[in-house]
PDB file of C-alpha atoms in Angstrom:
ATOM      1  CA  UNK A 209     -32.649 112.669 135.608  1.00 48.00           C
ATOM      2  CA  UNK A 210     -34.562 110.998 138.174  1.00 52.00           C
ATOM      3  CA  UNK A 211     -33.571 107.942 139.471  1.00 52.00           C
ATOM      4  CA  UNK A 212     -36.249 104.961 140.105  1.00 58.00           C
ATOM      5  CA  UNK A 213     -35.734 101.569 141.102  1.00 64.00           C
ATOM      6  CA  UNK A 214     -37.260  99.426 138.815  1.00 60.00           C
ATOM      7  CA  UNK A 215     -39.132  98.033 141.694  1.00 61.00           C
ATOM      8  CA  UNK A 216     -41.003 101.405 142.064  1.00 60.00           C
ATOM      9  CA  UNK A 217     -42.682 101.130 138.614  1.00 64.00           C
ATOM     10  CA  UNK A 218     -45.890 100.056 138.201  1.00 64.00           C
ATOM     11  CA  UNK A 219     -45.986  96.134 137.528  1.00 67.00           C
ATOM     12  CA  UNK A 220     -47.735  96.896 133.980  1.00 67.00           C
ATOM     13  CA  UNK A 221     -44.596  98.679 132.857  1.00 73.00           C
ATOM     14  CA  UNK A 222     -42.105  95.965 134.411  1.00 87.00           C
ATOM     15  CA  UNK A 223     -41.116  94.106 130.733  1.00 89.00           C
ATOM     16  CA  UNK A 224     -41.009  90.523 131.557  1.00 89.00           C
ATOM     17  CA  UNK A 225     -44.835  91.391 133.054  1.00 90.00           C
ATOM     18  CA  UNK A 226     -45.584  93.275 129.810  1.00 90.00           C
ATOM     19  CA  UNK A 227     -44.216  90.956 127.619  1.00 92.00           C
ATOM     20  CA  UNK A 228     -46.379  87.978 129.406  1.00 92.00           C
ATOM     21  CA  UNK A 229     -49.847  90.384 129.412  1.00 90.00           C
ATOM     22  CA  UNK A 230     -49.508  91.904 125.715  1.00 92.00           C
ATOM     23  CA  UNK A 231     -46.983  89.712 123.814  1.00 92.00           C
ATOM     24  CA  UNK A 232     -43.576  90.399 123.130  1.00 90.00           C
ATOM     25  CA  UNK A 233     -44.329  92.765 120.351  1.00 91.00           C
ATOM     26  CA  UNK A 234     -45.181  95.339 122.457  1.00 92.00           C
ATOM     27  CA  UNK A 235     -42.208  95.807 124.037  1.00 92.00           C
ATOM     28  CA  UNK A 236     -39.235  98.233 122.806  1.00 93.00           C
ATOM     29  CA  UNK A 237     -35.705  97.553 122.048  1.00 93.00           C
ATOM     30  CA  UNK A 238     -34.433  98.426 126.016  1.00 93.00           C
ATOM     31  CA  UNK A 239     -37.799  96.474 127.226  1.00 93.00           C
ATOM     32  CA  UNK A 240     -36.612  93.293 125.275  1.00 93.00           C
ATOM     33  CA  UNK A 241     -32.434  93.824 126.215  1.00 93.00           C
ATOM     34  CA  UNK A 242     -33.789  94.654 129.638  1.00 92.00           C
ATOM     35  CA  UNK A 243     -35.216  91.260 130.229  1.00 92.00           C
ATOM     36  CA  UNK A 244     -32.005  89.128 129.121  1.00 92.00           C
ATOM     37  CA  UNK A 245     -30.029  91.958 131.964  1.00 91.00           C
ATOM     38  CA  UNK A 246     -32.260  91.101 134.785  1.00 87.00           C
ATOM     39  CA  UNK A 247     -30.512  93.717 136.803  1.00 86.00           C
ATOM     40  CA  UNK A 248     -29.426  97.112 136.614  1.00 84.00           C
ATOM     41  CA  UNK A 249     -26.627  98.917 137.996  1.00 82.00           C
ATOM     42  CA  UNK A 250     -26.401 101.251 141.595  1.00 81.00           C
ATOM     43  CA  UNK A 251     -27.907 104.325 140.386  1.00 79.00           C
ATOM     44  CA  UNK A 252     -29.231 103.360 136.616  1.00 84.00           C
ATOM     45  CA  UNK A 253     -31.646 100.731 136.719  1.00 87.00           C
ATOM     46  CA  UNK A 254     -31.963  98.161 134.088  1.00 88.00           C
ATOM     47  CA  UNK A 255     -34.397  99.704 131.405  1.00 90.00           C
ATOM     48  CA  UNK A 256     -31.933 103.264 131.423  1.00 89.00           C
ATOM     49  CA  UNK A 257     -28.830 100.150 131.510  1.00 90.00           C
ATOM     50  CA  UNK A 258     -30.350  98.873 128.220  1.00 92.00           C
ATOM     51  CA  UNK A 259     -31.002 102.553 126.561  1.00 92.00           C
ATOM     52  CA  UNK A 260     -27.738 103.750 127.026  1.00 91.00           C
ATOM     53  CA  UNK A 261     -25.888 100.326 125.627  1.00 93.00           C
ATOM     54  CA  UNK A 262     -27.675 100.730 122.509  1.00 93.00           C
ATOM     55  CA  UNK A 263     -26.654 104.354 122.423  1.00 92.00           C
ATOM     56  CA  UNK A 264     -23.658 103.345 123.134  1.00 92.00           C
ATOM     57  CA  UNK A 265     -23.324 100.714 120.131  1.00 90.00           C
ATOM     58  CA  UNK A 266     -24.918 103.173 117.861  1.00 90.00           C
ATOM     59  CA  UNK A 267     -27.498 101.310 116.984  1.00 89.00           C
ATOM     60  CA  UNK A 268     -29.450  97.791 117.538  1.00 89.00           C
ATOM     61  CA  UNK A 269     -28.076  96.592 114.753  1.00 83.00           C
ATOM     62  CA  UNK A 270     -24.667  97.874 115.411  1.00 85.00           C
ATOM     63  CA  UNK A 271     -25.509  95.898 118.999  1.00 91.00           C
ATOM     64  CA  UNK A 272     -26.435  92.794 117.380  1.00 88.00           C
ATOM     65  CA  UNK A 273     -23.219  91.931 115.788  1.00 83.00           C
ATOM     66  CA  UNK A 274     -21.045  92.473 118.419  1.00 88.00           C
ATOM     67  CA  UNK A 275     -19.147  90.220 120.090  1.00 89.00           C
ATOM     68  CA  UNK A 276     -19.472  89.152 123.865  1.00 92.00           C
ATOM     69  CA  UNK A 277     -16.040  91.461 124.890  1.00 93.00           C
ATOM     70  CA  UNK A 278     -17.156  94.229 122.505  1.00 92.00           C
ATOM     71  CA  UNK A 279     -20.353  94.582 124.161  1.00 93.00           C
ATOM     72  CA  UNK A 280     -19.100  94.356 127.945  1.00 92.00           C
ATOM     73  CA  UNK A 281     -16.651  96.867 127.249  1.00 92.00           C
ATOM     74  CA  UNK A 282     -19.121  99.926 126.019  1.00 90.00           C
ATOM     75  CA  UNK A 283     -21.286  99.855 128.922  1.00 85.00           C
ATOM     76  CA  UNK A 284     -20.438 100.545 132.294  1.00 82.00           C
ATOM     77  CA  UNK A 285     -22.343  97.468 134.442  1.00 84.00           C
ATOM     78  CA  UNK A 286     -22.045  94.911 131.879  1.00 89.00           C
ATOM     79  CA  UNK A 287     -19.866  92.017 132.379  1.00 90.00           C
ATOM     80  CA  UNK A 288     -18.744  89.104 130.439  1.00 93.00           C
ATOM     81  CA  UNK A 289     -21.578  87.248 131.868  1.00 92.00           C
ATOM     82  CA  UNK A 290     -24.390  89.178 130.379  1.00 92.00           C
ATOM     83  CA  UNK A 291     -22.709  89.923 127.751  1.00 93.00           C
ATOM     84  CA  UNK A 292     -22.602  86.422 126.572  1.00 94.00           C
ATOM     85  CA  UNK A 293     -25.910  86.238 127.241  1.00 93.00           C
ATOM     86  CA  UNK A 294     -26.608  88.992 124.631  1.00 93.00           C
ATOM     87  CA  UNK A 295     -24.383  87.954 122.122  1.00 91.00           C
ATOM     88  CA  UNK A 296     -25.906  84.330 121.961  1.00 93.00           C
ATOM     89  CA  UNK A 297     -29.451  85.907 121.797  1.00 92.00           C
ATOM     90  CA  UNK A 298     -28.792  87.741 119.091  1.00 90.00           C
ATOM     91  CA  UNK A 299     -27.034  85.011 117.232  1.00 87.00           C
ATOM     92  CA  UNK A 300     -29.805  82.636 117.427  1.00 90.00           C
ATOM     93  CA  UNK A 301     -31.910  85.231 115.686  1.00 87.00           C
ATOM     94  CA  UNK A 302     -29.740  85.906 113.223  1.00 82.00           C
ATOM     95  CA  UNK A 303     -29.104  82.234 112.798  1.00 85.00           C
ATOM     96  CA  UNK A 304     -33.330  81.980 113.247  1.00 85.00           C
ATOM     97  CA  UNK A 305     -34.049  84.322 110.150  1.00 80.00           C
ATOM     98  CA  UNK A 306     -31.531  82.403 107.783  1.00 78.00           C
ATOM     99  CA  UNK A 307     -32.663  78.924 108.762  1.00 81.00           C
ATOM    100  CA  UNK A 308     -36.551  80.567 106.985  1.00 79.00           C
ATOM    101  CA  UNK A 309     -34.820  82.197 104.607  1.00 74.00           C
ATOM    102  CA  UNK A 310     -32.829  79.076 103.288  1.00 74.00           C
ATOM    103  CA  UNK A 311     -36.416  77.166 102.527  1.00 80.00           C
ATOM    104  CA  UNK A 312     -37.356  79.905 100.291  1.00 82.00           C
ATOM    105  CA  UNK A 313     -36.727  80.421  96.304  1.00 87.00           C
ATOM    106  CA  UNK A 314     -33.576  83.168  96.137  1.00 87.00           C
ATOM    107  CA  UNK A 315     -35.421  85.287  92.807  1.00 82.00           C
ATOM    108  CA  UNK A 316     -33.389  88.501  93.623  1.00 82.00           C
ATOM    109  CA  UNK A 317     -30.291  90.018  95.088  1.00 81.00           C
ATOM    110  CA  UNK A 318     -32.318  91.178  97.821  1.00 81.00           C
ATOM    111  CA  UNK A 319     -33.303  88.125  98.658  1.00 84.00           C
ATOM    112  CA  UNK A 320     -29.047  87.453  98.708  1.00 86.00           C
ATOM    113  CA  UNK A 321     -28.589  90.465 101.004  1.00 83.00           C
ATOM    114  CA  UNK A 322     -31.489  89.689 103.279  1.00 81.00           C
ATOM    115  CA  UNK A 323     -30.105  86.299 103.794  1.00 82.00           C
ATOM    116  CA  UNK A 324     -26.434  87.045 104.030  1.00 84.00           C
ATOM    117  CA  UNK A 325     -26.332  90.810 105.707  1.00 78.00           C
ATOM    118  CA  UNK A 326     -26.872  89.438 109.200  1.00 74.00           C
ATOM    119  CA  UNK A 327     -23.178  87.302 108.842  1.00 74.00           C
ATOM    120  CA  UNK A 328     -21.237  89.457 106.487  1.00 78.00           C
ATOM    121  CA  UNK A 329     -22.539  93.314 106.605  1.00 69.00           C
ATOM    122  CA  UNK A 330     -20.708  93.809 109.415  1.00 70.00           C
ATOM    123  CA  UNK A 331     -17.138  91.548 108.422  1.00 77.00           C
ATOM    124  CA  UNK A 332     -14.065  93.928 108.813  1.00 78.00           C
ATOM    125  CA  UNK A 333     -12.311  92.191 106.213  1.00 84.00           C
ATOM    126  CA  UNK A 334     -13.239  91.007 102.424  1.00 88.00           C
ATOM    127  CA  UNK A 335     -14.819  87.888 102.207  1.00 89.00           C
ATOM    128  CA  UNK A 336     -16.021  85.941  99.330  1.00 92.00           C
ATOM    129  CA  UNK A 337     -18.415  83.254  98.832  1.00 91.00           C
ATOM    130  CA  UNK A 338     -21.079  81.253  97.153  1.00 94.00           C
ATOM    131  CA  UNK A 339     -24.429  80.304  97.606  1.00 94.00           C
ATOM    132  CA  UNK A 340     -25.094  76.556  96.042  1.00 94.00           C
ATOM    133  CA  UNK A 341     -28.662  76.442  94.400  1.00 93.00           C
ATOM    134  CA  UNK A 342     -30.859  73.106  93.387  1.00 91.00           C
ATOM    135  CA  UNK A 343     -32.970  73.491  89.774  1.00 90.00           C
ATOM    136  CA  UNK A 344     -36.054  75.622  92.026  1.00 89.00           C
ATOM    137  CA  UNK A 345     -33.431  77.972  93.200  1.00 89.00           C
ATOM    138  CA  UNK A 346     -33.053  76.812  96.644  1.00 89.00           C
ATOM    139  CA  UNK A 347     -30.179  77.203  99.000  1.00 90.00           C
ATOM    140  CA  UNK A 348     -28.238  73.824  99.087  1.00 91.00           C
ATOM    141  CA  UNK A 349     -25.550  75.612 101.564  1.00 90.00           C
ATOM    142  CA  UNK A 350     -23.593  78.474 101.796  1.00 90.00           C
ATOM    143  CA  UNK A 351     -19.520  78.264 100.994  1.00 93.00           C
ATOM    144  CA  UNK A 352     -17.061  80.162 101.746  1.00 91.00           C
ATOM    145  CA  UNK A 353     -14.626  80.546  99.235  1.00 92.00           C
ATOM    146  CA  UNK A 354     -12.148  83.354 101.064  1.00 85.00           C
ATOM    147  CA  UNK A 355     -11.352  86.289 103.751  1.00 81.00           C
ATOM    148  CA  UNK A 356      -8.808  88.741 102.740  1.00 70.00           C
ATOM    149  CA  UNK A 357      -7.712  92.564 103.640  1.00 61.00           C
ATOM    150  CA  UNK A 358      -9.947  95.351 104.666  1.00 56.00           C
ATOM    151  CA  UNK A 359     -10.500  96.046 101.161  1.00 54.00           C
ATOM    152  CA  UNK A 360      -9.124  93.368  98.976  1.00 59.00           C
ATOM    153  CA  UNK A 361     -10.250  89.435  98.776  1.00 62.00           C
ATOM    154  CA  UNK A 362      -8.061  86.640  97.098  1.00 71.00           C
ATOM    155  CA  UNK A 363     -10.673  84.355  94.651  1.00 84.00           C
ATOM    156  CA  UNK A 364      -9.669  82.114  91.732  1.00 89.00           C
ATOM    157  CA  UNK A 365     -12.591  81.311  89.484  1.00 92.00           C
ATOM    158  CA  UNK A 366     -11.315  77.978  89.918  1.00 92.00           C
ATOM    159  CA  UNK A 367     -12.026  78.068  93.994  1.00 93.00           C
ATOM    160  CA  UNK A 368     -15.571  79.446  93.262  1.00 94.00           C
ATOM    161  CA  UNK A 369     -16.512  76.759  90.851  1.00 95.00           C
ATOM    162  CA  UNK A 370     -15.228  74.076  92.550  1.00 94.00           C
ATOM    163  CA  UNK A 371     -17.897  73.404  95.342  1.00 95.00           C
ATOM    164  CA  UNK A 372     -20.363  73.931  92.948  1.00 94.00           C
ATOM    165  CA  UNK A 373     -19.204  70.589  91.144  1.00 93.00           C
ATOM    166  CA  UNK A 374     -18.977  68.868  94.224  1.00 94.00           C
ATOM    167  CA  UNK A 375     -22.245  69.327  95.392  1.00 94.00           C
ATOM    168  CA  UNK A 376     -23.638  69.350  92.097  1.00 93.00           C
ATOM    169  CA  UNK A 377     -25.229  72.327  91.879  1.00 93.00           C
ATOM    170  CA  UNK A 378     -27.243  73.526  89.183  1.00 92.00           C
ATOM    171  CA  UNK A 379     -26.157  77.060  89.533  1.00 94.00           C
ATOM    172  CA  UNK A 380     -24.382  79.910  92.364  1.00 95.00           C
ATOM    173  CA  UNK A 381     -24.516  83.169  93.245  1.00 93.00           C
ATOM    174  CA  UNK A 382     -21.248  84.646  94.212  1.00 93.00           C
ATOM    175  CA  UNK A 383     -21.490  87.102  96.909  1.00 91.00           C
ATOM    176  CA  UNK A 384     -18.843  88.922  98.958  1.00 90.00           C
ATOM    177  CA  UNK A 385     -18.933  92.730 100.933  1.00 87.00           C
ATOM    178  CA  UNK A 386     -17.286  95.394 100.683  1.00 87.00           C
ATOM    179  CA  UNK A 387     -15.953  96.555 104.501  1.00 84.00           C
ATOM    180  CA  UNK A 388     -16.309 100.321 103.875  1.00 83.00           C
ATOM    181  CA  UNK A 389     -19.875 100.119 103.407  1.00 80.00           C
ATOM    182  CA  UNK A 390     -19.990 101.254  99.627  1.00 83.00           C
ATOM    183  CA  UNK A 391     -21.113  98.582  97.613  1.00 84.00           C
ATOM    184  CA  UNK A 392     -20.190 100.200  94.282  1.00 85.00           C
ATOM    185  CA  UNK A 393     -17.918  97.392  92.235  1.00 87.00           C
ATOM    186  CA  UNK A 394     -14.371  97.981  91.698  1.00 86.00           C
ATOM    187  CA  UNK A 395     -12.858  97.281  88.196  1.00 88.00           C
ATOM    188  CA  UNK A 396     -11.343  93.954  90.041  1.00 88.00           C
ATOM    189  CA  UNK A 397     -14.994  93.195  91.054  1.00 89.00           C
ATOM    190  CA  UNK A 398     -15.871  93.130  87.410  1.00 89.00           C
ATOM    191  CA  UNK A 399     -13.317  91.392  86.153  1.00 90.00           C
ATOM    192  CA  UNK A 400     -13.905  88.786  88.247  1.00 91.00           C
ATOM    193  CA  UNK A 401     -17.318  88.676  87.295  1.00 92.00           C
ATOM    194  CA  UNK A 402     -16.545  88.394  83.546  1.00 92.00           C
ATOM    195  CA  UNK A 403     -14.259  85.470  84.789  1.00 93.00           C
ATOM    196  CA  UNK A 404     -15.990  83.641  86.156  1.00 94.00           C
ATOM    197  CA  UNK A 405     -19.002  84.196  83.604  1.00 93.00           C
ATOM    198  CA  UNK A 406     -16.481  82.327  81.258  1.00 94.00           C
ATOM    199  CA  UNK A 407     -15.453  79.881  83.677  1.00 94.00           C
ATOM    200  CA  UNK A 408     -19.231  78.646  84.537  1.00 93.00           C
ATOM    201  CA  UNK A 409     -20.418  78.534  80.804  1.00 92.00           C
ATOM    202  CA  UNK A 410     -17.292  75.871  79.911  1.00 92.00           C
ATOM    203  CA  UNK A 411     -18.525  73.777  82.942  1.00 90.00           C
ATOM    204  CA  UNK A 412     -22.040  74.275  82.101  1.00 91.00           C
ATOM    205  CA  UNK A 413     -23.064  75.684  85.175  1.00 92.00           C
ATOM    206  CA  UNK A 414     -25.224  78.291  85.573  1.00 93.00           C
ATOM    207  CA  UNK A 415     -24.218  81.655  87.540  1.00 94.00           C
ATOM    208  CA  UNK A 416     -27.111  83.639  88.197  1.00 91.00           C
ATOM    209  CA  UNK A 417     -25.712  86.903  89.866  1.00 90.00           C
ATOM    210  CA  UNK A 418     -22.960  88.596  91.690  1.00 91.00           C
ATOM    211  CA  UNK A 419     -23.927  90.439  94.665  1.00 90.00           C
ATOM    212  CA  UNK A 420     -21.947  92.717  96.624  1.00 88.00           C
ATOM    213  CA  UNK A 421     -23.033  93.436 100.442  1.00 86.00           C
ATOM    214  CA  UNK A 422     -22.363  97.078 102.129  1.00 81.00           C
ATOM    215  CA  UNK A 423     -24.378  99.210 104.497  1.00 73.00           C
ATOM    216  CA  UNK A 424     -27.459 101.295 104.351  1.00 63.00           C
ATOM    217  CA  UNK A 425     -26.438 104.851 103.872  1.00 55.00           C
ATOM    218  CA  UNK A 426     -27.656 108.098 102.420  1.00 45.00           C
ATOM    219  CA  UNK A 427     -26.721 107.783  98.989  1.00 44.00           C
ATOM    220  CA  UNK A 428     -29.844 106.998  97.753  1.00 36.00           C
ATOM    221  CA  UNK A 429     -32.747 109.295  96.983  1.00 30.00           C
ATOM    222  CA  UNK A 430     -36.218 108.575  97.503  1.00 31.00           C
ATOM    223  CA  UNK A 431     -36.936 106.210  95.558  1.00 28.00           C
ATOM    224  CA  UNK A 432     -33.408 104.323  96.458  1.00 28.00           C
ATOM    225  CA  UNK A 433     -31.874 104.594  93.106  1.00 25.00           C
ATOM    226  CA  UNK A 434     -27.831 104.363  93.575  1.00 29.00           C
ATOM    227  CA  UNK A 435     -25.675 106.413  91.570  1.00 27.00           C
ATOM    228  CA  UNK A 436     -22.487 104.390  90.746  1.00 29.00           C
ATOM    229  CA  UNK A 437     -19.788 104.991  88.485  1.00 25.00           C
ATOM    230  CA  UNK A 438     -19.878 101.527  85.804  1.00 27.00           C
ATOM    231  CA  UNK A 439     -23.303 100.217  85.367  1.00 27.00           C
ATOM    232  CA  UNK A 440     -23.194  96.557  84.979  1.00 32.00           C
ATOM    233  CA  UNK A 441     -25.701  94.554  82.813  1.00 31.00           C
ATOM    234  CA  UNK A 442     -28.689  94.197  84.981  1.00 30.00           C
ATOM    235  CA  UNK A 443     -31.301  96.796  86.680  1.00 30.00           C
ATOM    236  CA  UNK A 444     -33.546  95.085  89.454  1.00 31.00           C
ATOM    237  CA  UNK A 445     -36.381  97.290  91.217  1.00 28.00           C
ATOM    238  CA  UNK A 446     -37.066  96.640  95.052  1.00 27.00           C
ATOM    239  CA  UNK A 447     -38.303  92.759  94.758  1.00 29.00           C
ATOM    240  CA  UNK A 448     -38.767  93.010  90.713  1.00 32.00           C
ATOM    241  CA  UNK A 449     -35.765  90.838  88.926  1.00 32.00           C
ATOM    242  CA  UNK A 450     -35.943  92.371  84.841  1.00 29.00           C
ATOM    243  CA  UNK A 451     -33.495  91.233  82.288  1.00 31.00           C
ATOM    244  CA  UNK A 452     -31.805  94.478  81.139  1.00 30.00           C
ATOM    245  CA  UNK A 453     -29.068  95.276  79.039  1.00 27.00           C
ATOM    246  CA  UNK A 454     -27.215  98.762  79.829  1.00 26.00           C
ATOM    247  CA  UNK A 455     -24.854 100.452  78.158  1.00 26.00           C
ATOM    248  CA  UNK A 456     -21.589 101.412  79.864  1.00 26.00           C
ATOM    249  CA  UNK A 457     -22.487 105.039  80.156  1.00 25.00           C
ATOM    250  CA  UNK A 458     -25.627 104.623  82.429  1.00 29.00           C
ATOM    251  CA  UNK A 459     -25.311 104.734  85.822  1.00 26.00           C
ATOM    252  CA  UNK A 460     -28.663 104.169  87.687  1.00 26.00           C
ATOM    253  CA  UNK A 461     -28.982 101.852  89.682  1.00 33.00           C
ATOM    254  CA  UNK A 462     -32.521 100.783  91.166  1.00 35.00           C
ATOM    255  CA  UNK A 463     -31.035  99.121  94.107  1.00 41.00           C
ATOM    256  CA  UNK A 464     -31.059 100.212  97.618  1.00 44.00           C
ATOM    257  CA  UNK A 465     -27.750 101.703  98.823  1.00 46.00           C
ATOM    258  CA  UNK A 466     -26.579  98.739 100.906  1.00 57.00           C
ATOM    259  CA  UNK A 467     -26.268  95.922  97.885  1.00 55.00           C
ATOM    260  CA  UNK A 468     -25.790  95.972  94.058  1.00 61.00           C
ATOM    261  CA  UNK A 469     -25.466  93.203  91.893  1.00 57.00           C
ATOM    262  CA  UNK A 470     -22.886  92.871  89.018  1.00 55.00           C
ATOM    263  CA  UNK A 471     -23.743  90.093  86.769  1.00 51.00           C
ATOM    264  CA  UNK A 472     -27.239  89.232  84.679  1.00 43.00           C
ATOM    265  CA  UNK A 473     -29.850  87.441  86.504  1.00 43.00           C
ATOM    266  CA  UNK A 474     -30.540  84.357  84.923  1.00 41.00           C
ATOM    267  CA  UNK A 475     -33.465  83.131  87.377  1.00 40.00           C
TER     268      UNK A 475
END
């Protein structure tokens, strides 16, 4: 490959000049990373710098929840320095998108993954929490209830209800990811759902779903219906909530691969 300062280029194709002259739209994924770099390397210069660290994470995504040392140590000519730089970008995104996503109505467990996969698809360990709604269904906060093992998390029904007494919610949604990507319940998964079913009714509060957070993968077919082995008692099409019983021998789920829910929507 042919070297080329980034000087040499024409000043249309320089990003920070693109992104002024056409909006930052128009730029792609290395154009973007390139501006927060500023610099490239001796011999790469800093668009070819930004291809190869995202082919080096994987993925943007896979990029974007990396940490500041995890970043400056898969790409030969970044340091700590830019690094940060990079990490805090893409955490004010993240933190950008769930700020508009908290004003809005959560009506579905997409809605749940959309606002939590950006903090927890990417947690190495278990973790558990719930999201506090008002009477409209609106996010009052975000609690987190516990972190556990790679594949294990410790929650009491007790722990889960509590915060929703002492903010006075009108109902949760208890949410937690599952490391390996594969959001399919476990049996302790819905037990604990049953559990805390029971739990909520006695304090009359009202718990609308359990959603469980994984990772896109190619599990589903075209029309992203997930084959899991225990069907649980709700089917939800891409941004459609229904109320549907099933019995324990289906095993469709209408959900994309990354998130299934294992309680009945009560929205």
């Amino acid at each position: 490959m042919t070297y080329r300062k980034l000087q040499e280029l024409p000043s249309q194709s320089l990003p920070r000049e693109k992104l002024l002259r056409q909006g930052r739209h128009s730029l792609s994924n290395a154009e973007l990373l390139a501006i927060f770099l500023r610099m490239g390397i001796k011999g790469k210069n800093v668009l070819d710098m930004s291809s190869d660290l995202i082919q080096s994470a994987g993925s943007l995504d896979a990029l974007a929840h990396m940490e500041a040392a995890e970043i400056a140590n898969i790409c030969k000519g970044i340091g700590m320095a830019k690094a940060a730089t990079l990490s805090a970008a893409f955490e004010l995104g993240a933190r950008a998108l769930r700020e508009t996503l908290s004003r809005q109505p959560i009506q579905t467990p997409e809605d749940v993954y959309d606002y939590l996969t950006t903090a927890m698809r990417w947690k190495e360990k278990e973790t558990v929490l719930v999201l506090l709604l008002d009477t409209k269904c609106r996010l009052i906060k975000p609690v987190e209830i516990s972190s556990g093992t790679l594949n294990e998390s410790i929650a009491h029904p007790r722990d889960i209800l509590r915060p929703t007494v002492i903010h006075n919610a009108y109902g949760f949604i208890l949410a937690h990811n599952h490391p390996s990507g594969n959001p399919a319940p476990s049996r302790t998964d819905d037990l604990l759902t049953e559990r805390v079913r029971e739990c909520s009714k006695l304090l009359g509060v009202r718990f609308l779903d359990h959603v469980i957070i994984g990772k896109p993968t190619e599990t589903t077919n075209k029309n992203g219906v997930y084959l899991c082995g225990r069907a649980s008692e709700m089917a939800i099409s891409a941004g459609e909530a229904t109320q549907q019983t099933l019995t324990a021998g289906d095993t469709l789920r209408h959900l994309p691969s990354a998130i299934l829910s294992t309680a009945r929507l009560c929205y």
